[in-house]
Short mmCIF file of C-alpha atoms and ligand atoms in Angstrom, two decimals:
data_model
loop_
_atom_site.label_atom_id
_atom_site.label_comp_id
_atom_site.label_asym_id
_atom_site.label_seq_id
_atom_site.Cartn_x
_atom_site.Cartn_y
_atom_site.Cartn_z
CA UNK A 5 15.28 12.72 18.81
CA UNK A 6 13.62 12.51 15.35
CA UNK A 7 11.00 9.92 15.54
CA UNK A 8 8.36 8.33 13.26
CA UNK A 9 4.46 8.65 14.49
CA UNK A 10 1.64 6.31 13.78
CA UNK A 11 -1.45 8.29 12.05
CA UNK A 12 -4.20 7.14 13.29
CA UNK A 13 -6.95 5.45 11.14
CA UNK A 14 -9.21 8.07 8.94
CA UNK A 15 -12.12 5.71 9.62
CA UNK A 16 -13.29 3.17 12.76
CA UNK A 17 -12.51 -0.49 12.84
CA UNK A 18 -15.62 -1.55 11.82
CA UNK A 19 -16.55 0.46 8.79
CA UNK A 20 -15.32 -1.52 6.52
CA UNK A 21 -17.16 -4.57 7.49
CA UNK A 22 -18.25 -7.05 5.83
CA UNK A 23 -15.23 -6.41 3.04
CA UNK A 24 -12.08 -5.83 5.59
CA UNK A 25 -13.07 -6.73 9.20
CA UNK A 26 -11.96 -5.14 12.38
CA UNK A 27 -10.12 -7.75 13.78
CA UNK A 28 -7.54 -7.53 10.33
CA UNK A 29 -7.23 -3.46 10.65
CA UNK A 30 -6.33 -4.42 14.52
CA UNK A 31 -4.01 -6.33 13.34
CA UNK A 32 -2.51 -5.22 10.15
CA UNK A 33 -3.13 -1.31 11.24
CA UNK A 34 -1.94 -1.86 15.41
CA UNK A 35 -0.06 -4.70 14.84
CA UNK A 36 2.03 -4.53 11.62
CA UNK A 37 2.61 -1.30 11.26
CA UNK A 38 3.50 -0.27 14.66
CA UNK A 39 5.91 -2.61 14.58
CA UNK A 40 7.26 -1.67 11.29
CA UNK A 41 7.65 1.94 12.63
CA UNK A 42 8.86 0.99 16.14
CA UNK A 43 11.52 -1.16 14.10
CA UNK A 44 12.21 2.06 11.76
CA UNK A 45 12.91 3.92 14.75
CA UNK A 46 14.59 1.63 16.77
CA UNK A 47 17.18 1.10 13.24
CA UNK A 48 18.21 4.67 12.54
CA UNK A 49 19.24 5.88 16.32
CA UNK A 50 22.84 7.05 15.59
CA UNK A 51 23.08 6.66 12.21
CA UNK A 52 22.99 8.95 8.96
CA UNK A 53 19.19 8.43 8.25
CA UNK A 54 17.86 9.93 11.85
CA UNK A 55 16.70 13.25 10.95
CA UNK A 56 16.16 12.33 7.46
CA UNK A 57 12.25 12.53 6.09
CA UNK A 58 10.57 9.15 5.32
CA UNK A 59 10.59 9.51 1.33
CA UNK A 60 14.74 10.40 1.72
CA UNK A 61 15.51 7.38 3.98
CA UNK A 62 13.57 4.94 1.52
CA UNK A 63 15.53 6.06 -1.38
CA UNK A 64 19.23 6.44 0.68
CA UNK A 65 18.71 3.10 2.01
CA UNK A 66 17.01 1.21 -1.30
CA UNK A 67 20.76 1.17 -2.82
CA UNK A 68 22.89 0.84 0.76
CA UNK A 69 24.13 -2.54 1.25
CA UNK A 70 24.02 -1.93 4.68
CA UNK A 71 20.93 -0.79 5.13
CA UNK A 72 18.55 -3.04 3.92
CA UNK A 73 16.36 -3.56 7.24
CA UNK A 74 16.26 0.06 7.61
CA UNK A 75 14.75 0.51 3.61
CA UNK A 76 12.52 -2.88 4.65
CA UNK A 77 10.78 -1.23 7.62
CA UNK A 78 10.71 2.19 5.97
CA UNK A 79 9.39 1.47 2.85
CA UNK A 80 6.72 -1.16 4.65
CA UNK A 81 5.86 2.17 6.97
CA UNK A 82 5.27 4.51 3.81
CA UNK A 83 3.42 1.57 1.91
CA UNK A 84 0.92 0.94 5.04
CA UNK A 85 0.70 4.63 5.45
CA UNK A 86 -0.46 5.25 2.10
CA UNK A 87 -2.30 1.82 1.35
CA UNK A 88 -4.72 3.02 4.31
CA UNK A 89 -5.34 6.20 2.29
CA UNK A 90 -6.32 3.98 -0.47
CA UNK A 91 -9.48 2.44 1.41
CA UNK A 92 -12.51 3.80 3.00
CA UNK A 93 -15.91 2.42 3.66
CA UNK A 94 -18.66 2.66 0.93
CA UNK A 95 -15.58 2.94 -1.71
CA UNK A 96 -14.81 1.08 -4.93
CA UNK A 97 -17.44 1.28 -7.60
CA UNK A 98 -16.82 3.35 -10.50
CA UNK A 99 -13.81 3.57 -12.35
CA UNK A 100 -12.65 7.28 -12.92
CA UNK A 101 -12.56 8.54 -16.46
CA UNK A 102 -8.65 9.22 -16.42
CA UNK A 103 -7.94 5.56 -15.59
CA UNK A 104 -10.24 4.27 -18.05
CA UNK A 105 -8.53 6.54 -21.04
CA UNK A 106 -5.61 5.47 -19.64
CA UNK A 107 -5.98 1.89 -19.73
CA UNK A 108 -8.26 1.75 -22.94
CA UNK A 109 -11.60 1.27 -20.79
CA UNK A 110 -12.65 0.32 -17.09
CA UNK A 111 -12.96 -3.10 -17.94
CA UNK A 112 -9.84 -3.36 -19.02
CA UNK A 113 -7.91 -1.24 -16.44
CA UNK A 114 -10.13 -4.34 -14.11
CA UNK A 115 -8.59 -6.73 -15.91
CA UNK A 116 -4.95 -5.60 -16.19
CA UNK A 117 -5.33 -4.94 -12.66
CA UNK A 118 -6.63 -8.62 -11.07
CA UNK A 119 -4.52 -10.26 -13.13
CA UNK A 120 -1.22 -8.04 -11.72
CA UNK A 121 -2.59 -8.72 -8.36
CA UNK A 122 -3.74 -12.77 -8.68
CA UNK A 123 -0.47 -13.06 -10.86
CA UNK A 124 2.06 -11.87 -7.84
CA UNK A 125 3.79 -14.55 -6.15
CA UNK A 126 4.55 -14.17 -2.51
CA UNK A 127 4.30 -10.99 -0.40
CA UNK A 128 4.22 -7.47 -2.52
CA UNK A 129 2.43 -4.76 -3.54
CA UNK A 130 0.18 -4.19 -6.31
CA UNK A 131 0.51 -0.20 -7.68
CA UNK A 132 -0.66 2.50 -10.06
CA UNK A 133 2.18 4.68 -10.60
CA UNK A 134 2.65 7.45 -12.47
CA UNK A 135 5.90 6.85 -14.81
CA UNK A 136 6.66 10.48 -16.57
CA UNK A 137 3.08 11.48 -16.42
CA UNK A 138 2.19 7.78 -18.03
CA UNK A 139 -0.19 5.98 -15.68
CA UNK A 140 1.17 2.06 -15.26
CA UNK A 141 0.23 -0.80 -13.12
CA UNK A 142 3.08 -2.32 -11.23
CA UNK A 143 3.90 -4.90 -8.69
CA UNK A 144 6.36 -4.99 -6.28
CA UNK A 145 7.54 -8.19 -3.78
CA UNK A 146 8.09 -7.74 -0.70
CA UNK A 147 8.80 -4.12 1.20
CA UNK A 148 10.17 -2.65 -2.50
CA UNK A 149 7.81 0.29 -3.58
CA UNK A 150 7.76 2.88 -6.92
CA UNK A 151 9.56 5.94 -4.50
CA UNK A 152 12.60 3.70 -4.63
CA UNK A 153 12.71 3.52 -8.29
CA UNK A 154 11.39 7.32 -8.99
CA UNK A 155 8.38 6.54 -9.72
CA UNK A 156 5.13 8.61 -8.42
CA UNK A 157 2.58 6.20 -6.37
CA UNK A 158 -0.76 6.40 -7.26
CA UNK A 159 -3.02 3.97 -5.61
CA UNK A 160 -1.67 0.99 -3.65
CA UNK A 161 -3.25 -2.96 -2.58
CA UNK A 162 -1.29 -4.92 0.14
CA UNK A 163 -1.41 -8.01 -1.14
CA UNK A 164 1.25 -9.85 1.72
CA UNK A 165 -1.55 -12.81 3.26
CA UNK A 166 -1.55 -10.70 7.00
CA UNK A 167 -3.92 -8.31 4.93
CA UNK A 168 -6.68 -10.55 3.60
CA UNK A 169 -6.22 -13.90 5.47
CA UNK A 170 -8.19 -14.06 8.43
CA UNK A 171 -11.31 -12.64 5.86
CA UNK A 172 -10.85 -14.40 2.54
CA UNK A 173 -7.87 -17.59 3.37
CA UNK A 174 -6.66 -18.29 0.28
CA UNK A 175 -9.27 -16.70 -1.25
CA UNK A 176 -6.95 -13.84 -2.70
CA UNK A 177 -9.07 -13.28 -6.00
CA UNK A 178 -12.44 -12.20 -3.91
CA UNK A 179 -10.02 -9.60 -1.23
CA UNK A 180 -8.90 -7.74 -4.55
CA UNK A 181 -13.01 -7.84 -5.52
CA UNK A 182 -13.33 -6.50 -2.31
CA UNK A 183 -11.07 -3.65 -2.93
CA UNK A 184 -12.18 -2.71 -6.07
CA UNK A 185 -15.46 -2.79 -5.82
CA UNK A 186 -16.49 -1.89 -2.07
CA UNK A 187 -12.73 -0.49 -0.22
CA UNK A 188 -11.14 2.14 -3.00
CA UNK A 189 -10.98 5.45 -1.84
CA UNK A 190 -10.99 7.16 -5.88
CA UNK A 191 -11.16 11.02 -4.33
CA UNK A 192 -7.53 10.11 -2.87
CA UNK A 193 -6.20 7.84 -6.25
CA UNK A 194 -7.61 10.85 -8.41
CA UNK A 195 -5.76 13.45 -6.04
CA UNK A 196 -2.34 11.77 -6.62
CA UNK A 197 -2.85 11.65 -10.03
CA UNK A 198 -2.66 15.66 -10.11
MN1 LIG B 222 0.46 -5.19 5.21
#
């Protein structure tokens, strides 16, 4: 039987301290998404998305009426997946030159991209896509992600509360700090952008 595996962590639980702490990637990496992909795999026993890659079940299921836990818990799998490709200790810092052309200047692309993030009400997902070769930011609520609308991801942030709350509270504003400043992983943002 086809079946979805966990990837472990490219870094310990601790490395990301004081920014992300190891009792949230315990959680939101062993907890969250395990279940997410225990649930994925649970869902598609039997039916026509069982032997079907991850990308092709998230767009198959994004427009099937009757499959909308199966696109929730697939596109929350890919979305984990790649949002913990997106950190890595000693990240963050400088901007790289293609964003800032892209966006005008680093301060700007900063700017554009807090305010997408603080702005997002409720769970979601805050994104750089690539939209015919255009870089864009873009937010997303819930599970919903830029492979179900064709769209090429670029760099992800998990903004949904089990990702920042037991380090920051409410305290969204300083967790997307965090990200940017100390937790981006730019070698893999820059990779996806070629
Ligand atoms: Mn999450």
């Amino acid at each position: 039987m086809f079946s979805l595996t966990q990837f472990p962590l490219q870094f310990s639980d601790t490395s990301l301290m004081p920014y992300m702490s190891d009792t949230t990637l315990q959680y939101h990496h062993g907890k969250h998404l395990a279940a997410y992909i225990k649930n994925l795999n649970d869902l598609i026993v039997g039916t026509e998305y069982e032997a079907m890659p991850l990308y092709e079940i998230i767009h198959k299921s994004s427009t099937d009426p009757n499959a909308v836990k199966i696109f929730n818990n697939a596109a929350q799998v890919f979305n984990h997946d790649f949002f913990f490709k997106c950190i890595k200790p000693n990240g963050g810092g400088k901007v790289p030159e293609e964003i800032s052309i892209a966006f005008g200047s680093a301060e700007k692309f900063i700017s554009e991209f807090k305010t997408a993030a603080t702005g997002l009400f409720g769970s979601g997902w805050v994104w750089l896509v690539l939209d015919n070769g255009k870089i864009k930011i873009m937010t997303t609520a819930n599970a919903d992600n830029p492979v179900a609308h064709n769209l090429v991801p670029v760099m992800t942030l998990d903004v949904w509360e089990h990702a920042y709350y037991l380090d920051y509270q409410n305290r969204r504003p300083d967790f997307i700090d965090a990200f940017l400043n100390n937790l981006v992983n730019w070698d893999f943002v820059i990779e996806n952008l070629k």
